[in-house]
Amino acid sequence: MSGTHTDARISRQVRRLETLLEERGIVAGAALDEVIDAFLSGASPANGARVVARAWTDPAFRERLLADATTTITELGLAAGGVQPQRLRVVENTAHTHNVIVCTLCSCYPIRLLGPSPSWYKSEAYRSRVVREPRAVLGEFGLTLPEDMEITVWDSTSETRYMVLPRRPEGTEGLAEEELAALVTRNALIGTAAV
Ligand code: FE
């Protein structure tokens, strides 16, 4: 059987499965679109890590990234993705400010760059508490920040997704871009961990 026929058959099967799941109220159409998009696009935190490593090693890229992440990640062959166009905004941690992302309404998340979202990200506890008491919540993740460190919580929407640009760790001056990328974890891209 030719590839085209196989693809068409798989498409029909996926469509039927989608309809079944939606009819039975198991999953909303938009959420399912996101899962399928993630699967087809190779969603992985390795993508976000590549963006971070490039920003750490290329100051001009970093500036473009902070000004317009949606456009700048296409330089690495990446896209913000989503069925509806999404805007990506990258927020940078510094010596004085720490950023953390949440979706207080549901579970919006830059899935192509961070991979499938962890269950705690979607939990009621995280979504409500990280806004009210970010320092305490980050402490529970094992991230203790100095008292004078300002914490900004970014609330995602279906249109705008956020990714954190963590601080480059000390003593990594000699590392190549790929080695730097290997240090970056999904939680560091959410802001619930440091690198
Ligand atoms: Fe959401």
Short mmCIF file of N, CA and C and ligand atoms in Angstrom, two decimals:
data_model
loop_
_atom_site.label_atom_id
_atom_site.label_comp_id
_atom_site.label_asym_id
_atom_site.label_seq_id
_atom_site.Cartn_x
_atom_site.Cartn_y
_atom_site.Cartn_z
N MET A 1 0.84 -1.20 0.00
CA MET A 1 0.00 0.00 0.00
C MET A 1 0.88 1.25 0.00
N SER A 2 0.50 2.22 -0.80
CA SER A 2 1.33 3.43 -0.88
C SER A 2 1.20 4.28 0.38
N GLY A 3 2.19 5.12 0.59
CA GLY A 3 2.20 5.99 1.76
C GLY A 3 0.98 6.90 1.82
N THR A 4 0.59 7.41 0.66
CA THR A 4 -0.54 8.34 0.62
C THR A 4 -1.81 7.66 1.11
N HIS A 5 -2.01 6.40 0.64
CA HIS A 5 -3.21 5.68 1.08
C HIS A 5 -3.18 5.42 2.58
N THR A 6 -1.99 5.03 3.07
CA THR A 6 -1.85 4.77 4.50
C THR A 6 -2.16 6.03 5.29
N ASP A 7 -1.59 7.17 4.84
CA ASP A 7 -1.82 8.44 5.53
C ASP A 7 -3.31 8.78 5.56
N ALA A 8 -3.97 8.59 4.43
CA ALA A 8 -5.40 8.92 4.36
C ALA A 8 -6.19 8.04 5.32
N ARG A 9 -5.80 6.77 5.40
CA ARG A 9 -6.52 5.86 6.29
C ARG A 9 -6.29 6.26 7.75
N ILE A 10 -5.04 6.60 8.07
CA ILE A 10 -4.74 7.01 9.46
C ILE A 10 -5.51 8.29 9.79
N SER A 11 -5.55 9.23 8.84
CA SER A 11 -6.30 10.48 9.07
C SER A 11 -7.75 10.19 9.38
N ARG A 12 -8.35 9.27 8.61
CA ARG A 12 -9.76 8.93 8.85
C ARG A 12 -9.94 8.32 10.24
N GLN A 13 -9.00 7.45 10.61
CA GLN A 13 -9.10 6.82 11.92
C GLN A 13 -8.95 7.84 13.05
N VAL A 14 -8.00 8.77 12.88
CA VAL A 14 -7.80 9.81 13.89
C VAL A 14 -9.07 10.65 14.02
N ARG A 15 -9.63 11.02 12.85
CA ARG A 15 -10.85 11.85 12.84
C ARG A 15 -11.98 11.13 13.57
N ARG A 16 -12.12 9.83 13.31
CA ARG A 16 -13.20 9.06 13.95
C ARG A 16 -13.00 9.00 15.47
N LEU A 17 -11.74 8.79 15.86
CA LEU A 17 -11.41 8.70 17.28
C LEU A 17 -11.70 10.06 17.96
N GLU A 18 -11.31 11.15 17.26
CA GLU A 18 -11.57 12.50 17.80
C GLU A 18 -13.06 12.69 18.05
N THR A 19 -13.86 12.32 17.05
CA THR A 19 -15.31 12.52 17.14
C THR A 19 -15.87 11.72 18.31
N LEU A 20 -15.41 10.48 18.43
CA LEU A 20 -15.87 9.62 19.53
C LEU A 20 -15.54 10.24 20.89
N LEU A 21 -14.28 10.67 21.04
CA LEU A 21 -13.84 11.23 22.32
C LEU A 21 -14.62 12.48 22.66
N GLU A 22 -14.86 13.32 21.64
CA GLU A 22 -15.60 14.56 21.89
C GLU A 22 -17.06 14.28 22.22
N GLU A 23 -17.65 13.33 21.48
CA GLU A 23 -19.06 12.99 21.72
C GLU A 23 -19.26 12.50 23.15
N ARG A 24 -18.31 11.74 23.61
CA ARG A 24 -18.46 11.18 24.97
C ARG A 24 -17.97 12.15 26.03
N GLY A 25 -17.56 13.35 25.59
CA GLY A 25 -17.16 14.37 26.55
C GLY A 25 -15.86 14.04 27.27
N ILE A 26 -15.06 13.16 26.68
CA ILE A 26 -13.82 12.77 27.33
C ILE A 26 -12.78 13.89 27.21
N VAL A 27 -12.79 14.55 26.07
CA VAL A 27 -11.81 15.61 25.87
C VAL A 27 -12.40 16.68 24.96
N ALA A 28 -12.14 17.94 25.29
CA ALA A 28 -12.64 19.05 24.48
C ALA A 28 -11.87 19.11 23.17
N GLY A 29 -12.52 19.58 22.12
CA GLY A 29 -11.89 19.62 20.80
C GLY A 29 -10.57 20.35 20.78
N ALA A 30 -10.53 21.52 21.43
CA ALA A 30 -9.31 22.34 21.41
C ALA A 30 -8.16 21.61 22.10
N ALA A 31 -8.45 20.97 23.24
CA ALA A 31 -7.41 20.26 23.98
C ALA A 31 -6.87 19.10 23.16
N LEU A 32 -7.76 18.43 22.47
CA LEU A 32 -7.34 17.29 21.65
C LEU A 32 -6.47 17.76 20.49
N ASP A 33 -6.86 18.87 19.88
CA ASP A 33 -6.05 19.45 18.80
C ASP A 33 -4.62 19.68 19.29
N GLU A 34 -4.53 20.17 20.52
CA GLU A 34 -3.22 20.49 21.09
C GLU A 34 -2.38 19.22 21.28
N VAL A 35 -3.01 18.17 21.74
CA VAL A 35 -2.30 16.91 21.96
C VAL A 35 -1.80 16.35 20.63
N ILE A 36 -2.66 16.41 19.61
CA ILE A 36 -2.27 15.88 18.29
C ILE A 36 -1.16 16.74 17.68
N ASP A 37 -1.30 18.05 17.84
CA ASP A 37 -0.28 18.97 17.34
C ASP A 37 1.08 18.67 17.99
N ALA A 38 1.04 18.46 19.30
CA ALA A 38 2.28 18.16 20.04
C ALA A 38 2.92 16.88 19.52
N PHE A 39 2.08 15.87 19.31
CA PHE A 39 2.57 14.58 18.83
C PHE A 39 3.21 14.72 17.45
N LEU A 40 2.53 15.43 16.56
CA LEU A 40 2.99 15.53 15.18
C LEU A 40 4.23 16.44 15.05
N SER A 41 4.41 17.38 15.96
CA SER A 41 5.50 18.34 15.82
C SER A 41 6.74 17.95 16.62
N GLY A 42 6.72 16.80 17.28
CA GLY A 42 7.88 16.39 18.06
C GLY A 42 8.10 17.29 19.27
N ALA A 43 7.00 17.63 19.95
CA ALA A 43 7.09 18.50 21.12
C ALA A 43 8.03 17.90 22.16
N SER A 44 8.96 18.74 22.65
CA SER A 44 9.94 18.23 23.62
C SER A 44 10.62 19.40 24.33
N PRO A 45 10.95 19.22 25.62
CA PRO A 45 11.70 20.28 26.29
C PRO A 45 13.09 20.48 25.68
N ALA A 46 13.55 19.53 24.87
CA ALA A 46 14.83 19.70 24.17
C ALA A 46 14.76 20.90 23.22
N ASN A 47 13.55 21.18 22.71
CA ASN A 47 13.39 22.36 21.83
C ASN A 47 13.60 23.65 22.61
N GLY A 48 12.95 23.76 23.75
CA GLY A 48 13.13 24.95 24.59
C GLY A 48 14.58 25.08 25.04
N ALA A 49 15.20 23.95 25.36
CA ALA A 49 16.59 23.96 25.82
C ALA A 49 17.53 24.47 24.73
N ARG A 50 17.25 24.12 23.48
CA ARG A 50 18.06 24.63 22.36
C ARG A 50 17.96 26.14 22.26
N VAL A 51 16.75 26.65 22.45
CA VAL A 51 16.53 28.10 22.38
C VAL A 51 17.34 28.79 23.47
N VAL A 52 17.29 28.22 24.69
CA VAL A 52 18.01 28.80 25.83
C VAL A 52 19.53 28.79 25.59
N ALA A 53 20.04 27.66 25.13
CA ALA A 53 21.48 27.54 24.91
C ALA A 53 21.95 28.53 23.85
N ARG A 54 21.13 28.74 22.82
CA ARG A 54 21.50 29.72 21.79
C ARG A 54 21.49 31.13 22.38
N ALA A 55 20.49 31.41 23.21
CA ALA A 55 20.40 32.75 23.82
C ALA A 55 21.59 33.00 24.76
N TRP A 56 22.06 31.95 25.42
CA TRP A 56 23.20 32.09 26.32
C TRP A 56 24.51 32.35 25.57
N THR A 57 24.59 31.87 24.33
CA THR A 57 25.85 31.94 23.60
C THR A 57 25.86 33.01 22.50
N ASP A 58 24.70 33.57 22.19
CA ASP A 58 24.59 34.52 21.09
C ASP A 58 23.76 35.72 21.55
N PRO A 59 24.45 36.79 22.00
CA PRO A 59 23.73 37.95 22.57
C PRO A 59 22.73 38.59 21.61
N ALA A 60 23.03 38.59 20.32
CA ALA A 60 22.11 39.20 19.35
C ALA A 60 20.83 38.36 19.24
N PHE A 61 21.01 37.02 19.25
CA PHE A 61 19.85 36.12 19.23
C PHE A 61 19.01 36.36 20.48
N ARG A 62 19.69 36.47 21.64
CA ARG A 62 18.99 36.69 22.91
C ARG A 62 18.13 37.95 22.85
N GLU A 63 18.69 39.02 22.29
CA GLU A 63 17.93 40.28 22.18
C GLU A 63 16.72 40.14 21.29
N ARG A 64 16.92 39.45 20.15
CA ARG A 64 15.78 39.24 19.24
C ARG A 64 14.73 38.38 19.92
N LEU A 65 15.20 37.38 20.68
CA LEU A 65 14.28 36.45 21.34
C LEU A 65 13.41 37.17 22.36
N LEU A 66 14.02 38.05 23.14
CA LEU A 66 13.27 38.76 24.18
C LEU A 66 12.30 39.77 23.55
N ALA A 67 12.68 40.30 22.38
CA ALA A 67 11.83 41.29 21.72
C ALA A 67 10.68 40.63 20.98
N ASP A 68 10.93 39.48 20.35
CA ASP A 68 9.90 38.81 19.54
C ASP A 68 10.25 37.33 19.43
N ALA A 69 9.82 36.57 20.43
CA ALA A 69 10.17 35.15 20.48
C ALA A 69 9.47 34.35 19.37
N THR A 70 8.24 34.74 19.05
CA THR A 70 7.47 34.00 18.04
C THR A 70 8.25 33.90 16.73
N THR A 71 8.82 35.04 16.31
CA THR A 71 9.57 35.09 15.06
C THR A 71 10.96 34.47 15.24
N THR A 72 11.61 34.79 16.36
CA THR A 72 13.02 34.43 16.53
C THR A 72 13.23 32.92 16.62
N ILE A 73 12.30 32.18 17.22
CA ILE A 73 12.52 30.72 17.31
C ILE A 73 12.45 30.04 15.94
N THR A 74 11.87 30.70 14.95
CA THR A 74 11.86 30.10 13.62
C THR A 74 13.27 30.01 13.05
N GLU A 75 14.20 30.82 13.57
CA GLU A 75 15.61 30.73 13.14
C GLU A 75 16.19 29.36 13.47
N LEU A 76 15.62 28.69 14.48
CA LEU A 76 16.09 27.35 14.85
C LEU A 76 15.17 26.27 14.30
N GLY A 77 14.30 26.67 13.36
CA GLY A 77 13.39 25.70 12.77
C GLY A 77 12.24 25.34 13.68
N LEU A 78 11.99 26.17 14.70
CA LEU A 78 10.91 25.88 15.65
C LEU A 78 9.74 26.83 15.42
N ALA A 79 8.56 26.43 15.91
CA ALA A 79 7.39 27.28 15.80
C ALA A 79 6.60 27.20 17.10
N ALA A 80 5.93 28.31 17.42
CA ALA A 80 5.12 28.32 18.64
C ALA A 80 4.01 27.29 18.53
N GLY A 81 3.45 27.15 17.33
CA GLY A 81 2.49 26.08 17.08
C GLY A 81 1.08 26.39 17.55
N GLY A 82 0.30 25.33 17.67
CA GLY A 82 -1.10 25.49 18.04
C GLY A 82 -1.98 25.51 16.81
N VAL A 83 -3.22 25.12 17.00
CA VAL A 83 -4.17 25.10 15.90
C VAL A 83 -4.53 26.54 15.55
N GLN A 84 -4.77 27.35 16.61
CA GLN A 84 -4.89 28.78 16.42
C GLN A 84 -3.50 29.36 16.64
N PRO A 85 -3.13 30.40 15.87
CA PRO A 85 -1.78 30.95 16.00
C PRO A 85 -1.50 31.40 17.44
N GLN A 86 -0.35 31.03 17.93
CA GLN A 86 0.04 31.40 19.28
C GLN A 86 1.20 32.37 19.24
N ARG A 87 1.19 33.29 20.19
CA ARG A 87 2.30 34.20 20.36
C ARG A 87 3.16 33.65 21.49
N LEU A 88 4.46 33.60 21.27
CA LEU A 88 5.37 33.14 22.32
C LEU A 88 6.11 34.34 22.89
N ARG A 89 6.17 34.40 24.20
CA ARG A 89 6.96 35.45 24.84
C ARG A 89 7.95 34.77 25.77
N VAL A 90 9.23 35.14 25.64
CA VAL A 90 10.28 34.58 26.51
C VAL A 90 10.63 35.63 27.56
N VAL A 91 10.60 35.22 28.82
CA VAL A 91 10.87 36.13 29.94
C VAL A 91 12.16 35.69 30.62
N GLU A 92 13.04 36.66 30.86
CA GLU A 92 14.41 36.36 31.26
C GLU A 92 14.63 36.49 32.77
N ASN A 93 15.18 35.47 33.37
CA ASN A 93 15.61 35.56 34.77
C ASN A 93 16.92 36.34 34.85
N THR A 94 17.03 37.17 35.88
CA THR A 94 18.27 37.92 36.09
C THR A 94 18.70 37.75 37.55
N ALA A 95 19.74 38.48 37.93
CA ALA A 95 20.21 38.41 39.31
C ALA A 95 19.16 38.96 40.28
N HIS A 96 18.22 39.75 39.76
CA HIS A 96 17.25 40.42 40.63
C HIS A 96 15.82 39.95 40.43
N THR A 97 15.53 39.30 39.28
CA THR A 97 14.15 38.91 38.99
C THR A 97 14.07 37.46 38.57
N HIS A 98 13.01 36.81 39.05
CA HIS A 98 12.75 35.43 38.68
C HIS A 98 11.35 35.37 38.08
N ASN A 99 11.20 34.55 37.04
CA ASN A 99 9.91 34.42 36.36
C ASN A 99 9.39 33.00 36.47
N VAL A 100 8.06 32.88 36.56
CA VAL A 100 7.44 31.56 36.60
C VAL A 100 6.13 31.63 35.81
N ILE A 101 5.79 30.56 35.11
CA ILE A 101 4.59 30.58 34.27
C ILE A 101 3.49 29.69 34.83
N VAL A 102 2.26 30.07 34.48
CA VAL A 102 1.07 29.36 34.95
C VAL A 102 -0.03 29.64 33.94
N CYS A 103 -1.09 28.83 33.96
CA CYS A 103 -2.33 29.23 33.30
C CYS A 103 -3.39 29.12 34.37
N THR A 104 -3.85 30.27 34.87
CA THR A 104 -4.79 30.22 36.00
C THR A 104 -6.16 29.70 35.56
N LEU A 105 -6.51 29.89 34.27
CA LEU A 105 -7.84 29.49 33.81
C LEU A 105 -7.92 28.01 33.47
N CYS A 106 -6.88 27.48 32.84
CA CYS A 106 -6.94 26.08 32.43
C CYS A 106 -5.53 25.51 32.43
N SER A 107 -4.94 25.29 31.27
CA SER A 107 -3.63 24.63 31.26
C SER A 107 -2.78 25.07 30.08
N CYS A 108 -2.98 26.31 29.58
CA CYS A 108 -2.21 26.79 28.43
C CYS A 108 -0.71 26.72 28.74
N TYR A 109 0.05 26.34 27.70
CA TYR A 109 1.43 25.93 27.94
C TYR A 109 2.11 25.81 26.58
N PRO A 110 3.36 26.24 26.43
CA PRO A 110 4.02 26.13 25.12
C PRO A 110 4.51 24.70 24.86
N ILE A 111 3.59 23.85 24.47
CA ILE A 111 3.82 22.40 24.47
C ILE A 111 4.93 21.99 23.48
N ARG A 112 5.03 22.68 22.34
CA ARG A 112 6.07 22.30 21.37
C ARG A 112 7.48 22.50 21.92
N LEU A 113 7.62 23.52 22.77
CA LEU A 113 8.95 23.85 23.29
C LEU A 113 9.26 23.18 24.62
N LEU A 114 8.22 22.78 25.35
CA LEU A 114 8.42 22.23 26.69
C LEU A 114 8.02 20.77 26.80
N GLY A 115 7.43 20.23 25.71
CA GLY A 115 6.92 18.86 25.78
C GLY A 115 5.61 18.83 26.53
N PRO A 116 4.99 17.66 26.65
CA PRO A 116 3.70 17.56 27.34
C PRO A 116 3.80 18.14 28.76
N SER A 117 2.76 18.84 29.17
CA SER A 117 2.83 19.52 30.47
C SER A 117 2.68 18.52 31.62
N PRO A 118 3.41 18.76 32.72
CA PRO A 118 3.30 17.87 33.87
C PRO A 118 1.94 18.02 34.54
N SER A 119 1.48 16.99 35.23
CA SER A 119 0.14 17.03 35.81
C SER A 119 0.01 18.14 36.85
N TRP A 120 1.09 18.43 37.57
CA TRP A 120 0.98 19.48 38.58
C TRP A 120 0.71 20.84 37.96
N TYR A 121 1.17 21.05 36.72
CA TYR A 121 0.94 22.34 36.06
C TYR A 121 -0.55 22.58 35.87
N LYS A 122 -1.29 21.48 35.65
CA LYS A 122 -2.73 21.58 35.40
C LYS A 122 -3.54 21.53 36.70
N SER A 123 -2.87 21.29 37.81
CA SER A 123 -3.60 21.09 39.07
C SER A 123 -4.16 22.42 39.59
N GLU A 124 -5.30 22.32 40.23
CA GLU A 124 -5.95 23.48 40.85
C GLU A 124 -5.01 24.13 41.88
N ALA A 125 -4.29 23.30 42.61
CA ALA A 125 -3.41 23.81 43.67
C ALA A 125 -2.33 24.71 43.10
N TYR A 126 -1.64 24.24 42.05
CA TYR A 126 -0.58 25.06 41.46
C TYR A 126 -1.16 26.34 40.85
N ARG A 127 -2.24 26.18 40.08
CA ARG A 127 -2.81 27.32 39.35
C ARG A 127 -3.28 28.43 40.28
N SER A 128 -3.83 28.07 41.41
CA SER A 128 -4.31 29.11 42.32
C SER A 128 -3.20 29.62 43.24
N ARG A 129 -2.35 28.72 43.71
CA ARG A 129 -1.39 29.13 44.73
C ARG A 129 -0.18 29.89 44.19
N VAL A 130 0.29 29.53 42.97
CA VAL A 130 1.52 30.17 42.50
C VAL A 130 1.33 31.68 42.30
N VAL A 131 0.10 32.09 42.06
CA VAL A 131 -0.19 33.52 41.90
C VAL A 131 -0.18 34.22 43.26
N ARG A 132 -0.76 33.57 44.25
CA ARG A 132 -0.90 34.19 45.59
C ARG A 132 0.39 34.15 46.38
N GLU A 133 1.06 33.00 46.32
CA GLU A 133 2.26 32.82 47.15
C GLU A 133 3.36 32.10 46.37
N PRO A 134 3.87 32.81 45.32
CA PRO A 134 4.87 32.17 44.45
C PRO A 134 6.12 31.71 45.20
N ARG A 135 6.56 32.49 46.17
CA ARG A 135 7.80 32.15 46.87
C ARG A 135 7.64 30.82 47.62
N ALA A 136 6.48 30.64 48.24
CA ALA A 136 6.23 29.40 48.99
C ALA A 136 6.13 28.21 48.04
N VAL A 137 5.43 28.41 46.92
CA VAL A 137 5.26 27.31 45.96
C VAL A 137 6.62 26.91 45.37
N LEU A 138 7.42 27.91 45.00
CA LEU A 138 8.75 27.60 44.45
C LEU A 138 9.61 26.89 45.49
N GLY A 139 9.46 27.29 46.75
CA GLY A 139 10.18 26.62 47.82
C GLY A 139 9.83 25.14 47.90
N GLU A 140 8.56 24.83 47.65
CA GLU A 140 8.13 23.42 47.66
C GLU A 140 8.74 22.63 46.51
N PHE A 141 9.10 23.33 45.44
CA PHE A 141 9.81 22.68 44.33
C PHE A 141 11.31 22.57 44.62
N GLY A 142 11.72 23.09 45.78
CA GLY A 142 13.14 23.04 46.13
C GLY A 142 13.91 24.24 45.62
N LEU A 143 13.18 25.26 45.16
CA LEU A 143 13.84 26.46 44.65
C LEU A 143 13.68 27.58 45.67
N THR A 144 14.71 27.80 46.46
CA THR A 144 14.66 28.84 47.47
C THR A 144 15.34 30.08 46.92
N LEU A 145 14.56 31.15 46.80
CA LEU A 145 15.09 32.39 46.23
C LEU A 145 15.38 33.38 47.33
N PRO A 146 16.41 34.23 47.13
CA PRO A 146 16.71 35.27 48.12
C PRO A 146 15.49 36.16 48.35
N GLU A 147 15.37 36.68 49.56
CA GLU A 147 14.22 37.52 49.92
C GLU A 147 14.05 38.72 49.01
N ASP A 148 15.18 39.26 48.52
CA ASP A 148 15.08 40.48 47.70
C ASP A 148 14.92 40.16 46.20
N MET A 149 14.79 38.89 45.88
CA MET A 149 14.56 38.52 44.47
C MET A 149 13.09 38.76 44.13
N GLU A 150 12.86 39.58 43.12
CA GLU A 150 11.49 39.86 42.69
C GLU A 150 10.98 38.68 41.86
N ILE A 151 9.75 38.25 42.12
CA ILE A 151 9.17 37.12 41.37
C ILE A 151 8.00 37.63 40.54
N THR A 152 8.04 37.34 39.24
CA THR A 152 6.93 37.70 38.36
C THR A 152 6.25 36.43 37.87
N VAL A 153 4.93 36.38 38.03
CA VAL A 153 4.14 35.22 37.58
C VAL A 153 3.43 35.61 36.30
N TRP A 154 3.65 34.83 35.25
CA TRP A 154 3.06 35.13 33.93
C TRP A 154 1.89 34.19 33.68
N ASP A 155 0.71 34.79 33.49
CA ASP A 155 -0.51 34.00 33.30
C ASP A 155 -0.77 33.80 31.81
N SER A 156 -0.68 32.56 31.38
CA SER A 156 -0.84 32.23 29.96
C SER A 156 -2.30 32.35 29.53
N THR A 157 -2.46 32.52 28.22
CA THR A 157 -3.80 32.49 27.63
C THR A 157 -3.73 31.61 26.40
N SER A 158 -4.87 31.42 25.74
CA SER A 158 -4.84 30.61 24.52
C SER A 158 -4.04 31.31 23.43
N GLU A 159 -3.92 32.65 23.51
CA GLU A 159 -3.19 33.38 22.46
C GLU A 159 -1.71 33.55 22.79
N THR A 160 -1.38 33.72 24.06
CA THR A 160 0.02 34.00 24.43
C THR A 160 0.55 32.94 25.39
N ARG A 161 1.66 32.35 24.99
CA ARG A 161 2.34 31.37 25.85
C ARG A 161 3.68 31.95 26.27
N TYR A 162 4.14 31.54 27.43
CA TYR A 162 5.40 32.05 27.96
C TYR A 162 6.41 30.92 28.14
N MET A 163 7.68 31.28 28.02
CA MET A 163 8.77 30.37 28.37
C MET A 163 9.81 31.18 29.13
N VAL A 164 10.37 30.57 30.17
CA VAL A 164 11.38 31.27 30.98
C VAL A 164 12.77 31.04 30.37
N LEU A 165 13.54 32.12 30.29
CA LEU A 165 14.96 32.01 29.94
C LEU A 165 15.73 32.00 31.26
N PRO A 166 16.19 30.80 31.70
CA PRO A 166 16.86 30.72 32.99
C PRO A 166 18.23 31.40 32.93
N ARG A 167 18.82 31.62 34.10
CA ARG A 167 20.16 32.19 34.15
C ARG A 167 21.18 31.10 33.82
N ARG A 168 22.19 31.51 33.09
CA ARG A 168 23.25 30.56 32.76
C ARG A 168 24.08 30.28 34.01
N PRO A 169 24.27 29.01 34.36
CA PRO A 169 25.00 28.72 35.59
C PRO A 169 26.47 29.14 35.51
N GLU A 170 27.02 29.46 36.66
CA GLU A 170 28.43 29.83 36.75
C GLU A 170 29.30 28.63 36.38
N GLY A 171 30.47 28.92 35.84
CA GLY A 171 31.41 27.85 35.54
C GLY A 171 31.10 27.08 34.27
N THR A 172 30.23 27.65 33.40
CA THR A 172 29.89 26.94 32.16
C THR A 172 30.47 27.65 30.94
N GLU A 173 31.45 28.52 31.19
CA GLU A 173 32.00 29.34 30.10
C GLU A 173 32.58 28.48 28.98
N GLY A 174 33.16 27.34 29.35
CA GLY A 174 33.84 26.53 28.33
C GLY A 174 32.92 25.56 27.59
N LEU A 175 31.64 25.52 27.97
CA LEU A 175 30.76 24.51 27.38
C LEU A 175 30.25 24.92 25.99
N ALA A 176 30.09 23.92 25.13
CA ALA A 176 29.53 24.15 23.81
C ALA A 176 28.00 24.28 23.93
N GLU A 177 27.39 24.78 22.87
CA GLU A 177 25.95 25.04 22.88
C GLU A 177 25.15 23.77 23.22
N GLU A 178 25.55 22.63 22.64
CA GLU A 178 24.82 21.38 22.89
C GLU A 178 24.96 20.94 24.35
N GLU A 179 26.15 21.17 24.92
CA GLU A 179 26.37 20.81 26.32
C GLU A 179 25.54 21.70 27.24
N LEU A 180 25.43 22.97 26.88
CA LEU A 180 24.61 23.89 27.66
C LEU A 180 23.14 23.47 27.60
N ALA A 181 22.69 23.11 26.39
CA ALA A 181 21.28 22.71 26.22
C ALA A 181 20.95 21.51 27.12
N ALA A 182 21.92 20.62 27.29
CA ALA A 182 21.69 19.41 28.08
C ALA A 182 21.47 19.72 29.56
N LEU A 183 21.85 20.92 29.98
CA LEU A 183 21.69 21.31 31.40
C LEU A 183 20.28 21.82 31.70
N VAL A 184 19.54 22.19 30.64
CA VAL A 184 18.27 22.89 30.82
C VAL A 184 17.12 21.89 30.97
N THR A 185 16.39 21.99 32.06
CA THR A 185 15.28 21.07 32.32
C THR A 185 13.94 21.73 31.98
N ARG A 186 12.92 20.90 31.84
CA ARG A 186 11.57 21.42 31.61
C ARG A 186 11.17 22.39 32.73
N ASN A 187 11.41 21.99 33.97
CA ASN A 187 10.99 22.85 35.08
C ASN A 187 11.72 24.20 35.07
N ALA A 188 12.95 24.22 34.58
CA ALA A 188 13.67 25.49 34.47
C ALA A 188 13.00 26.39 33.44
N LEU A 189 12.40 25.78 32.42
CA LEU A 189 11.71 26.55 31.37
C LEU A 189 10.36 27.05 31.86
N ILE A 190 9.79 26.39 32.87
CA ILE A 190 8.54 26.84 33.51
C ILE A 190 8.87 27.88 34.59
N GLY A 191 10.04 27.73 35.20
CA GLY A 191 10.44 28.64 36.27
C GLY A 191 10.33 28.03 37.66
N THR A 192 10.05 26.73 37.73
CA THR A 192 9.97 26.08 39.04
C THR A 192 11.29 25.41 39.42
N ALA A 193 12.34 25.67 38.62
CA ALA A 193 13.68 25.18 38.97
C ALA A 193 14.69 26.16 38.38
N ALA A 194 15.89 26.13 38.88
CA ALA A 194 16.98 26.88 38.27
C ALA A 194 17.83 25.89 37.50
N VAL A 195 18.77 26.40 36.69
CA VAL A 195 19.70 25.51 36.00
C VAL A 195 20.98 25.45 36.80
FE FE B 1 -5.13 27.59 29.74
#
